[in-house]
XYZ file of C-alpha atoms in Angstrom:
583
model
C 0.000 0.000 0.000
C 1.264 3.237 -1.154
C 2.116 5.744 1.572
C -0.240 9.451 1.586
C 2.713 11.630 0.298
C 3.317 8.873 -2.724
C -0.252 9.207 -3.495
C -0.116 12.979 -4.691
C 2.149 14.577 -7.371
C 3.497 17.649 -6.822
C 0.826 19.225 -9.458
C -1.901 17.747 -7.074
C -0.897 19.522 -4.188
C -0.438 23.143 -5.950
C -4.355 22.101 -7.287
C -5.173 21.434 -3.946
C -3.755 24.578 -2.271
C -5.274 26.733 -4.998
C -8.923 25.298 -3.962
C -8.496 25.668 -0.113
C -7.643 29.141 -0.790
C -10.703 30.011 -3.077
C -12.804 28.660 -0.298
C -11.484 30.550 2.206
C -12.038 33.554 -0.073
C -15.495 32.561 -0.461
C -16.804 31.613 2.453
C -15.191 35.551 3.724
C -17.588 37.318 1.463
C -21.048 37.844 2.046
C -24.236 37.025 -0.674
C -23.852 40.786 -1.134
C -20.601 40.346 -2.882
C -22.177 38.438 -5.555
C -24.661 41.314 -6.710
C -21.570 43.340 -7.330
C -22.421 47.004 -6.787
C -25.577 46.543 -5.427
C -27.213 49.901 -4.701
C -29.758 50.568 -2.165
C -33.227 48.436 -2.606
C -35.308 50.529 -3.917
C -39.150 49.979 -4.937
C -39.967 50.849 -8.737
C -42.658 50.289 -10.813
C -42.237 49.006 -14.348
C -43.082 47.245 -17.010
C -43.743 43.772 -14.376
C -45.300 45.676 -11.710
C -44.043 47.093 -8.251
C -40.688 45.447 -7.514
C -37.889 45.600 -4.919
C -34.858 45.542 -7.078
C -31.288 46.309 -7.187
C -29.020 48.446 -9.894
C -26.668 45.961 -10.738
C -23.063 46.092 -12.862
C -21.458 43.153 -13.881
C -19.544 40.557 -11.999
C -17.304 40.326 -14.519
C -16.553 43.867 -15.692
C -13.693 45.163 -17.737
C -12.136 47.188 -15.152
C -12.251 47.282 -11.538
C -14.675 49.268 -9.654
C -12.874 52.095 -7.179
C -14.981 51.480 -4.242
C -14.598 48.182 -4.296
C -10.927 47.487 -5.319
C -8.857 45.098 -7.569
C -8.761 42.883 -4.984
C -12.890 42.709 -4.718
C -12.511 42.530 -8.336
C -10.062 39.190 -8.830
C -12.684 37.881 -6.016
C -15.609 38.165 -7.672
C -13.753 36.861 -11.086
C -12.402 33.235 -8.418
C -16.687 33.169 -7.370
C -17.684 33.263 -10.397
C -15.762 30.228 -12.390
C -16.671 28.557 -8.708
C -20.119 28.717 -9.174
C -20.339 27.781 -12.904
C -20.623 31.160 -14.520
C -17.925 32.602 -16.871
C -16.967 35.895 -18.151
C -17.477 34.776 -22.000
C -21.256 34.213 -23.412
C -19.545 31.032 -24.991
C -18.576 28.853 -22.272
C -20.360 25.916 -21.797
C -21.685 27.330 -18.327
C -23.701 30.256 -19.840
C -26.810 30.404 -19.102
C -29.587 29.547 -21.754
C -31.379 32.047 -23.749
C -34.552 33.987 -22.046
C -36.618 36.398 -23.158
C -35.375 39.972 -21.863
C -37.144 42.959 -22.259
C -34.864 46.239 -23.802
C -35.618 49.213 -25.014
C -34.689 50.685 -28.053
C -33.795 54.499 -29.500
C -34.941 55.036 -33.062
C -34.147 57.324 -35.476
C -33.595 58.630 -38.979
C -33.026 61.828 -40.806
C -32.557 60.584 -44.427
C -35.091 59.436 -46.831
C -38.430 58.182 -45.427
C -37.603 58.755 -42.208
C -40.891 56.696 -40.911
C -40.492 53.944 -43.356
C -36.723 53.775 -42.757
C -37.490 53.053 -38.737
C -40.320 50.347 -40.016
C -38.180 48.493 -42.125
C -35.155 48.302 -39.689
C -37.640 47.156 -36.733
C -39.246 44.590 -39.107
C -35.520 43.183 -40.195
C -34.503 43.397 -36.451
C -37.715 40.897 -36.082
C -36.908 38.646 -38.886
C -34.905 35.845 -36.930
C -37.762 35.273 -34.145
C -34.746 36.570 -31.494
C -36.477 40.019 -31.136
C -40.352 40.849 -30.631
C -41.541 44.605 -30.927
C -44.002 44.802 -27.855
C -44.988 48.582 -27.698
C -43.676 51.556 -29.324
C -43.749 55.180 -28.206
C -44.824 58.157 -30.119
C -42.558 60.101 -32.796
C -41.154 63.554 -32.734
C -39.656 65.569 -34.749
C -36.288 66.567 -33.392
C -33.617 69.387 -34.184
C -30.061 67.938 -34.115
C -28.015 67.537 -31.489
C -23.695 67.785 -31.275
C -23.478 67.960 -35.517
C -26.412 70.935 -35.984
C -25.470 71.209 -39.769
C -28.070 68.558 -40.866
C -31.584 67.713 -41.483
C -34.289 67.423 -38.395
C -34.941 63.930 -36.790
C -37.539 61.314 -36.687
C -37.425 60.191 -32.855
C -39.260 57.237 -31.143
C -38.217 54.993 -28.747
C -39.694 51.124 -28.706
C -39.897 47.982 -25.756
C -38.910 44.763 -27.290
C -38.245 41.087 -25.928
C -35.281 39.529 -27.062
C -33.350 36.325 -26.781
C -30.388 37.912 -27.569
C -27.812 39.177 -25.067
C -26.911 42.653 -25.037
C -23.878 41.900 -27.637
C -25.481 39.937 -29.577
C -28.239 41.955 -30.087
C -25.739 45.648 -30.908
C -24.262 43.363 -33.808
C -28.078 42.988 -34.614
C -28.691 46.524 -34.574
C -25.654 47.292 -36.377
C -26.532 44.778 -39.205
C -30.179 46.230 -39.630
C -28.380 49.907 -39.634
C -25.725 49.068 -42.717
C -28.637 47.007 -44.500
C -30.402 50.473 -44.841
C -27.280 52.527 -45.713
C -26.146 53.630 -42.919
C -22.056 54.456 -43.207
C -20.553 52.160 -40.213
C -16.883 52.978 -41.132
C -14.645 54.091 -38.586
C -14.322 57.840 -40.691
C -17.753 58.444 -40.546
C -19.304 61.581 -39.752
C -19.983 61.527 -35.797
C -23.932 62.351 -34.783
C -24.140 62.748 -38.704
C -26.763 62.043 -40.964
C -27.962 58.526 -41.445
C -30.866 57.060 -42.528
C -31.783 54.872 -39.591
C -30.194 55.137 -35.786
C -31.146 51.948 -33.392
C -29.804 52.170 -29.947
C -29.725 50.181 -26.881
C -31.022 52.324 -23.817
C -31.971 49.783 -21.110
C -31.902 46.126 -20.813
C -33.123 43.590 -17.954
C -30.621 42.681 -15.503
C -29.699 39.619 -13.181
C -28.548 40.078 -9.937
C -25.424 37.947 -10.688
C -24.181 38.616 -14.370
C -21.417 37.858 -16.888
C -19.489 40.453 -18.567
C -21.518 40.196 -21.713
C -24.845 40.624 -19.512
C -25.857 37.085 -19.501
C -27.043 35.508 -16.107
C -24.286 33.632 -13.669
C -26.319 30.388 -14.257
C -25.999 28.105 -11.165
C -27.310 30.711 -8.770
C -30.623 29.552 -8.226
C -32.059 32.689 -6.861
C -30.241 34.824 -9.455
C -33.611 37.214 -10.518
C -34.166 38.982 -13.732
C -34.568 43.176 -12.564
C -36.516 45.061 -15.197
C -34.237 47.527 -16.872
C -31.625 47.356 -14.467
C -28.871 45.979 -16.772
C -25.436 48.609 -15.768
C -22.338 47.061 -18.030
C -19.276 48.786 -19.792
C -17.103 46.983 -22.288
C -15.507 48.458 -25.196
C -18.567 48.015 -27.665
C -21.318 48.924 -25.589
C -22.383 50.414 -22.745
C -25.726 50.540 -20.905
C -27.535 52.224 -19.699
C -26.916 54.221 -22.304
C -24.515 57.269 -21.494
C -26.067 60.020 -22.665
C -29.342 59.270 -22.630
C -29.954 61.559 -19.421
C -28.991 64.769 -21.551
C -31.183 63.505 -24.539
C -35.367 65.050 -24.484
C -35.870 63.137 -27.754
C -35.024 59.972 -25.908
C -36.362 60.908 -22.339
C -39.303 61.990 -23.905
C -40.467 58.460 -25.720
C -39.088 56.581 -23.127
C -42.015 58.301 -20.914
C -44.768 57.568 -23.379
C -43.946 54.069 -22.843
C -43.578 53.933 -19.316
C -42.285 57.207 -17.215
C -42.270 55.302 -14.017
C -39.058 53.317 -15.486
C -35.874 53.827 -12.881
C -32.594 54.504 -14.625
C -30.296 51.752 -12.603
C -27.655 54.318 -11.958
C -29.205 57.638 -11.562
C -31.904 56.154 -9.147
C -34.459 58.283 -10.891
C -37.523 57.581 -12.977
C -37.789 58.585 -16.723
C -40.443 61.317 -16.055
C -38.368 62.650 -13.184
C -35.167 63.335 -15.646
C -37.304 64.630 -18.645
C -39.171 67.261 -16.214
C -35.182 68.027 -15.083
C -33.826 67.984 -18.105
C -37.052 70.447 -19.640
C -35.652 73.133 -17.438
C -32.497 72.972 -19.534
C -30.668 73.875 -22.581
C -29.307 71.212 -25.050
C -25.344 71.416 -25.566
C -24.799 72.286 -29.053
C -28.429 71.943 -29.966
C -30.448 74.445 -32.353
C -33.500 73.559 -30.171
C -32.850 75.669 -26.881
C -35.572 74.268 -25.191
C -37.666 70.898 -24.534
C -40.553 72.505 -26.859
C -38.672 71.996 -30.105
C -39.233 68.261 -29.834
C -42.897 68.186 -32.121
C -45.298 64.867 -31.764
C -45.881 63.423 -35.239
C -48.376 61.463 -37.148
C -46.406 60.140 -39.895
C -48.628 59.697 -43.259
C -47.820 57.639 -46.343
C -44.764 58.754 -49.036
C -42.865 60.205 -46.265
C -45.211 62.886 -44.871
C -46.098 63.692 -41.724
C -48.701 65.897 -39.804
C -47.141 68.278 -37.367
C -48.872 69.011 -33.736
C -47.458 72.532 -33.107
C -50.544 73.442 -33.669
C -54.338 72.391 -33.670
C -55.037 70.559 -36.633
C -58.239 71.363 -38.340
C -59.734 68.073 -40.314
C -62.372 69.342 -42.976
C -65.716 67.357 -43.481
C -66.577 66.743 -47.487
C -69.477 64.282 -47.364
C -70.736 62.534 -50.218
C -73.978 61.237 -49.189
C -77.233 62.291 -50.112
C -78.703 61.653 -46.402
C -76.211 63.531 -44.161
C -77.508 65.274 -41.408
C -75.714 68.318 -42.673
C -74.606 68.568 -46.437
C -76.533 65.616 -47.507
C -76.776 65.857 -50.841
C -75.025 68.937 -51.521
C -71.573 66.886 -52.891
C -72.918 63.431 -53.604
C -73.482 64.480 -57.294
C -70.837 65.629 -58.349
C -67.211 64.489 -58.453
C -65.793 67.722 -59.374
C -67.892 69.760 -56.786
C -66.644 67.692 -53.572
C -62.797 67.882 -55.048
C -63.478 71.762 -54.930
C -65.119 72.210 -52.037
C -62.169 69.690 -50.566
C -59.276 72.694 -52.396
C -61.663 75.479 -51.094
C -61.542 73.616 -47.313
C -57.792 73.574 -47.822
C -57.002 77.262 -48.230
C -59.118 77.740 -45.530
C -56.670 76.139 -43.209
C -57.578 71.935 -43.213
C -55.143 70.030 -42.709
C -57.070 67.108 -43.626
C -59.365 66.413 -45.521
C -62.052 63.489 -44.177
C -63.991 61.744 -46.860
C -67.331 59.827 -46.564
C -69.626 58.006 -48.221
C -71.874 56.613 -45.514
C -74.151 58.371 -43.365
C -73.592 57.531 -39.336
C -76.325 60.123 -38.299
C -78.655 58.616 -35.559
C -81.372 55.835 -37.478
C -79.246 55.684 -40.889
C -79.320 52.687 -42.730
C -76.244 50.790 -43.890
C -74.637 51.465 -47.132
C -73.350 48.659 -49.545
C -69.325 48.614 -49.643
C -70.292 49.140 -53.416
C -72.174 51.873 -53.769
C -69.392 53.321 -50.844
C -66.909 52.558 -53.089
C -68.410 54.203 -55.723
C -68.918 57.329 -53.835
C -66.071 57.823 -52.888
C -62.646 56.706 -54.700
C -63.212 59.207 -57.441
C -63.339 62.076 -55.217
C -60.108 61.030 -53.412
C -58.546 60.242 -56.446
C -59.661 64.110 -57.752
C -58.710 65.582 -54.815
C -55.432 63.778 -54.785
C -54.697 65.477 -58.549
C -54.633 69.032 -57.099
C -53.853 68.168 -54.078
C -51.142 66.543 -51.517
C -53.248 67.481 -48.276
C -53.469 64.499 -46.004
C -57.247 62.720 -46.835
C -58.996 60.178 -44.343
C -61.428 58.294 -45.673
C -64.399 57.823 -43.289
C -65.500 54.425 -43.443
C -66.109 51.415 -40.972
C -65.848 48.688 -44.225
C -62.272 47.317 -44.584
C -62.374 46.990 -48.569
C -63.484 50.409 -48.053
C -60.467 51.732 -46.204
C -58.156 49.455 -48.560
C -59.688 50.687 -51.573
C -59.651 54.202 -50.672
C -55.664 54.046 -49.196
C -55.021 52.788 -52.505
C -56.503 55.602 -54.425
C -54.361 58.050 -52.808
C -55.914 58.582 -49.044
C -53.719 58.259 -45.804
C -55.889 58.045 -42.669
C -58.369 56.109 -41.866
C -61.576 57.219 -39.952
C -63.166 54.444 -38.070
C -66.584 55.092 -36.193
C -67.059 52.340 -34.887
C -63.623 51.968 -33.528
C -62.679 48.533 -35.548
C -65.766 46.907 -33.522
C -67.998 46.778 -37.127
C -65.873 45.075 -39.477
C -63.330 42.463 -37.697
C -61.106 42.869 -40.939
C -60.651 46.476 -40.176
C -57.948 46.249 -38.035
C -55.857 43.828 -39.505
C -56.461 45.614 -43.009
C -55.064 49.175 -41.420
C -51.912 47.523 -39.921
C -50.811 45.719 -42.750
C -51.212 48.851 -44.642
C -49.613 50.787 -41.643
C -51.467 53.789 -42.088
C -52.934 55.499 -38.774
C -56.357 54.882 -37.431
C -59.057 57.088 -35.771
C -60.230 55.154 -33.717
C -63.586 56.409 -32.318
C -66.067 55.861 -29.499
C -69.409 54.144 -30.303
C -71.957 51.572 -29.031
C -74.344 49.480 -31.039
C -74.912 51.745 -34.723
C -76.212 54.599 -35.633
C -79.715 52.457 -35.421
C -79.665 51.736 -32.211
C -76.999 53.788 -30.581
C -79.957 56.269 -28.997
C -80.456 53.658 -26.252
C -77.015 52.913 -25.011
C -76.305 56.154 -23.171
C -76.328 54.859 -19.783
C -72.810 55.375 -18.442
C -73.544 54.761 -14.670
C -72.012 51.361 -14.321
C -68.622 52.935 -15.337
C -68.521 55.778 -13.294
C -69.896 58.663 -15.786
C -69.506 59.153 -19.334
C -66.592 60.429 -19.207
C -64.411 57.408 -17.268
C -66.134 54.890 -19.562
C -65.513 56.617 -22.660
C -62.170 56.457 -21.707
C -61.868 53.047 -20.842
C -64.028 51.853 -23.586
C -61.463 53.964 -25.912
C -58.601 52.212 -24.228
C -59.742 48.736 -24.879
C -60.188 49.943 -28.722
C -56.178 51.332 -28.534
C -55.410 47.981 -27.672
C -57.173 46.144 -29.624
C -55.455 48.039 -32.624
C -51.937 47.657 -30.809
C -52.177 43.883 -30.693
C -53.164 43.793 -34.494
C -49.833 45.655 -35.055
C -51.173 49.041 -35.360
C -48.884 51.029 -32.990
C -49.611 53.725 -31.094
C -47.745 55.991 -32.889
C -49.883 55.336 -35.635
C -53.223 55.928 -33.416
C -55.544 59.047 -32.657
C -58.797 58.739 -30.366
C -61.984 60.242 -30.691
C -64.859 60.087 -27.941
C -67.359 60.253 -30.385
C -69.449 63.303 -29.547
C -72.996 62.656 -30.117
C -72.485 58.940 -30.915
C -74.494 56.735 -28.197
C -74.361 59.847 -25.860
C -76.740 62.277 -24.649
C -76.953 65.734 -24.089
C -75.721 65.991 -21.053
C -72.800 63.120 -21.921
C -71.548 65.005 -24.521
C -71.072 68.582 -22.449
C -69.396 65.563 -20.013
C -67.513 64.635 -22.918
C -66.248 68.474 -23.526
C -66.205 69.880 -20.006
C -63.833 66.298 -19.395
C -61.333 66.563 -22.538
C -58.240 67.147 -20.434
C -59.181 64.125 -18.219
C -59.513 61.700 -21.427
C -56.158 62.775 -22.868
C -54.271 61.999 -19.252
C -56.527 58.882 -18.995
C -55.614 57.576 -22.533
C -52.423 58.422 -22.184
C -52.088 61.259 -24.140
C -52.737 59.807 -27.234
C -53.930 62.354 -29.917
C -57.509 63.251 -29.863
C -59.823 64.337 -32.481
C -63.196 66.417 -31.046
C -66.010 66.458 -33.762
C -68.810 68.298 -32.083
C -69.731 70.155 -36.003
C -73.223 71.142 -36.296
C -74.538 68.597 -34.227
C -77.865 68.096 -32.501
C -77.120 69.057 -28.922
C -75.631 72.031 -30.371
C -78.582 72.494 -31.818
C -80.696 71.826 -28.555
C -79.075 74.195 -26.324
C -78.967 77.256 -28.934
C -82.414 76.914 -30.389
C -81.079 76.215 -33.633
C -83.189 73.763 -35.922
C -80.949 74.256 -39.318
C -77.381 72.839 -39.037
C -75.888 74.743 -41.135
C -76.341 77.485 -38.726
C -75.024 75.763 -35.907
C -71.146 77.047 -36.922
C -71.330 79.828 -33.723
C -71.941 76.986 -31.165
C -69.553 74.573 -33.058
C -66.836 76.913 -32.405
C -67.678 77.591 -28.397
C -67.648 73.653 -28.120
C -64.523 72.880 -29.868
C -62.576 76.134 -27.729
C -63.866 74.505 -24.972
C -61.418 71.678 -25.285
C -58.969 73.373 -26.450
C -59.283 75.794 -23.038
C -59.252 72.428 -20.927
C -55.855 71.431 -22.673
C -53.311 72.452 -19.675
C -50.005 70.687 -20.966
C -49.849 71.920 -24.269
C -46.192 71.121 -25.053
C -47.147 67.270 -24.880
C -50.938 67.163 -26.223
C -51.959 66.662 -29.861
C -55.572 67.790 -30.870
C -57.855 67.490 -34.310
C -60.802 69.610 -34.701
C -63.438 68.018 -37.312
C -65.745 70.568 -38.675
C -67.688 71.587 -41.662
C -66.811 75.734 -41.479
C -62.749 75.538 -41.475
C -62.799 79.213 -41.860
C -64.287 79.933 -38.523
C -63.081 77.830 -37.126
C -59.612 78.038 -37.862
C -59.795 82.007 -37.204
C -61.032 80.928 -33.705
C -58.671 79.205 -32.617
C -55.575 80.934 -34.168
C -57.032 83.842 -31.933
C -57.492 81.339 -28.860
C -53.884 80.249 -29.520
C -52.545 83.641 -29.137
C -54.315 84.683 -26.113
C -52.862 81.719 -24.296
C -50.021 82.087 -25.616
C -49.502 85.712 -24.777
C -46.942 86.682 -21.740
């Protein structure tokens, strides 16, 4: 029998010396150690709810940390191969892939600046690696650092994602120099380029590789929503600058402002209303008001809410309540009146070929087709104004996108045709979506709102439900404008509710755009005395100021004003503007 000190080489006993000692080493540092950096516990609320969580940098980072030491750091690198993990996404101890939630900076100032971000989200989707779960709104954004170029197209979007932080900027990168974008190491910095896709947050673990994946035999090791803090030389996150950045602050609060930035301890609506206070660095926009909400429109255009867009009405029906019959006849009469509407100050220009006043019967998708494509297609000769068609048929809104309209005008909110939704995101086009119950035959009996708390509440939580509805058919909500549908299954009273409460539905809805389209209609004329319509223009003007007078945060709220007198109305509120406006 061989003796003890025969039975070990020389390498055994350097092996054995090296393990004793990385024991020791462990069993001397606390579970703390293995969050690395762990900040304070803080309570947040996020995307997954209310959570305790930690900001957390990476066990394995590329450089030690100060307050902790080298030492700390050569530590934490002995845990880590001790507990399975590794510092490369390769080894064989990696964890496997998860879905992660990130979100994403978008922009472009080249070409079709809308259609550029769409195509480089939908290519960044095309592996079944990355899932586009909500997007925020656009603006339209003066440059920042490099002034000497073209405005921006800014967004921000959530995704899911298998991929790991690198793995998914090589992604990004790939989907940037697939649309033209120069990646070469002379190219212009902040420069043009026709699509930008950042990384700006990225779920965490508590215990994390240097490439952000999850230190895999730790079986309490917890996924932290957006709490993801590493450094190497490709990327960093969060990202660094996105603190000094409105256009990214500012998206990153449509889609949730309660989000905490892991290293600031602050949530996203706390640093925008900071940074709004502020100048940009080497910005032509000197303050937060230069950043303009968008609705971006087919071929590249967009509509612009610096200002109250006024939508003009061009019916061509011969049984509307108010110009029934006045354009149905003619072709060439409703593409005038549509020019004439136009100089007057529309914006838009909504088509229709059905009547939705109260007991109307229901038109044939034929004879609606027939009523209206030649007008749009007239109007679209001498024209480039944006046109909605105003239709709750699918083939309808199809038909009429084709022929050269841009919007489309849903009364029923998508509930009338189930193809309507589908058709409008495949076509991504926006949607107004509006409020209705039953039809126009028997919406007179539904305008009992007490089980929801008032009109008003209801409205907006019926509204919400339609929103997303429309988001999970791939219509996103940048792409989306809400109407409450003012005398549609409402009464009197409901819609001076409706009015009185605009301010209310915007917060509720959450800020969404809104389009008011009180025009000539018959509470107006109940309260006034006024049996003719037509002459119903004075009180359609008091009821659409009245939401504009109710709009408080006017840097961040988008409103459309459908009427049939754009004249008066547009004087109005070009006068209302620059009373509030006034110092």
């Amino acid at each position: 029998m061989k003796s003890i000190r025969n039975a070990f080489t020389p390498s055994d006993v350097l092996l054995s010396y090296i393990l004793v000692m990385a024991i020791m080493a462990a069993r001397s540092c606390p579970r703390a150690a293995l969050s690395v950096h762990a900040h304070n516990p803080t309570v947040r609320r996020g995307a997954f709810g209310v959570l305790p969580f930690r900001a957390t940098q990476l066990l394995a980072h590329d450089s030690a940390d100060q307050s902790y030491g080298a030492s700390r750091y050569r530590i934490n690198q002995s845990l880590l191969q001790m507990r399975g993990g590794s510092s490369s996404s390769n080894s064989p101890h990696s964890s496997p892939p998860t879905w992660r939630k990130a979100y994403l900076g978008v922009g472009s100032n080249v070409g079709n600046q809308f259609q550029n971000i769409v195509t480089a989200l939908s290519q960044l989707q095309s592996n079944g690696d990355v899932r586009l779960l909500r997007t925020s709104f656009l603006r339209k954004t003066a440059p920042m650092y490099f002034t000497d170029q073209p405005d921006f197209l800014n967004g921000a979007v959530e995704i899911e994602t298998m991929l790991n932080p690198l793995e998914l900027l090589r992604a990004l990168k790939k989907v940037e120099g697939n649309l033209g974008r120069n990646l070469s190491w002379n190219a212009t910095r902040y420069g043009p380029r026709p699509v930008d896709l950042d990384i700006l947050l990225f779920d965490g673990f508590e215990v994390q590789n240097q490439d952000g994946t999850a230190a895999t035999t730790i079986s309490d090791n917890n996924l932290l929503p957006s709490a993801l803090a590493m450094k190497t030389d490709e990327l960093e996150i969060p990202h660094p600058r996105m603190a000094e950045r409105e256009f990214v602050l500012a998206p990153m609060s449509d889609i949730d402002p309660e989000v905490v930035h892991p290293l600031l301890n602050k949530t996203l609506s706390n640093l925008l209303s900071s940074l709004k206070n502020k100048s940009y660095v080497g910005s032509k926009a000197q303050d937060a008001n230069k950043a303009t909400r968008v609705l971006p429109l087919p071929r590249g255009r967009m509509l612009l809410f610096n200002e109250t867009i006024i939508m003009g009405i061009v019916n061509v029906t011969p049984d509307s309540f108010s110009d029934g019959g006045k354009f149905s006849e003619s072709v060439e009469s409703a593409a005038l009146q549509a020019i004439q509407l136009e100089k007057d100050g529309a914006k838009i220009i909504d088509v229709g070929g059905e009547s939705t006043r109260p007991g109307a019967e229901e038109v044939s998708v034929d004879e609606e087709l027939r009523r209206v494509l030649p007008v749009i297609a007239r109007i679209r000769e001498e024209s480039d104004i944006a046109i909605s068609i105003d239709t709750r048929h699918s083939l309808v809104a199809k038909a009429a996108i084709e022929a050269g309209a841009d919007i489309v005008n849903d009364v029923s909110g998508g509930t009338h045709d189930p193809d309507m939704l589908p058709c409008v995101a495949s076509m991504g086009v926006p949607i107004i979506l509006m409020h209705m119950r039953g039809n126009p035959k028997t919406m007179r009996a539904l305008t009992n709102y007490s089980e929801n708390d008032g009109v008003v509440a209801g409205v907006a939580y019926e509204l919400m439900e339609r929103s997303a509805a429309a988001e999970a058919a791939g219509i996103h909500r940048w792409l989306q404008v809400l109407d409450p549908g003012i005398g549609f299954a409402k009464n009197t009273d409901g819609n001076l509710s409706l009015l009185k409460g605009a301010e209310f539905l915007r917060k509720s809805c959450n800020d969404l755009p809104f389009l008011f389209g009180p025009s000539r209609k018959g509470f107006i004329g109940k309260i006034t005395a006024e049996e003719d319509p037509s002459k119903r223009d004075f009180g359609t003007i008091a009821a659409c100021l009245s939401v504009l007078q109710s709009d408080h945060d006017q840097t961040n709220s988008c409103n459309i004003l459908r009427v049939h007198n754009v004249k008066a109305m547009k004087q109005a509120v070009l006068m209302h503007d620059a009373i509030r406006n006034s110092q």
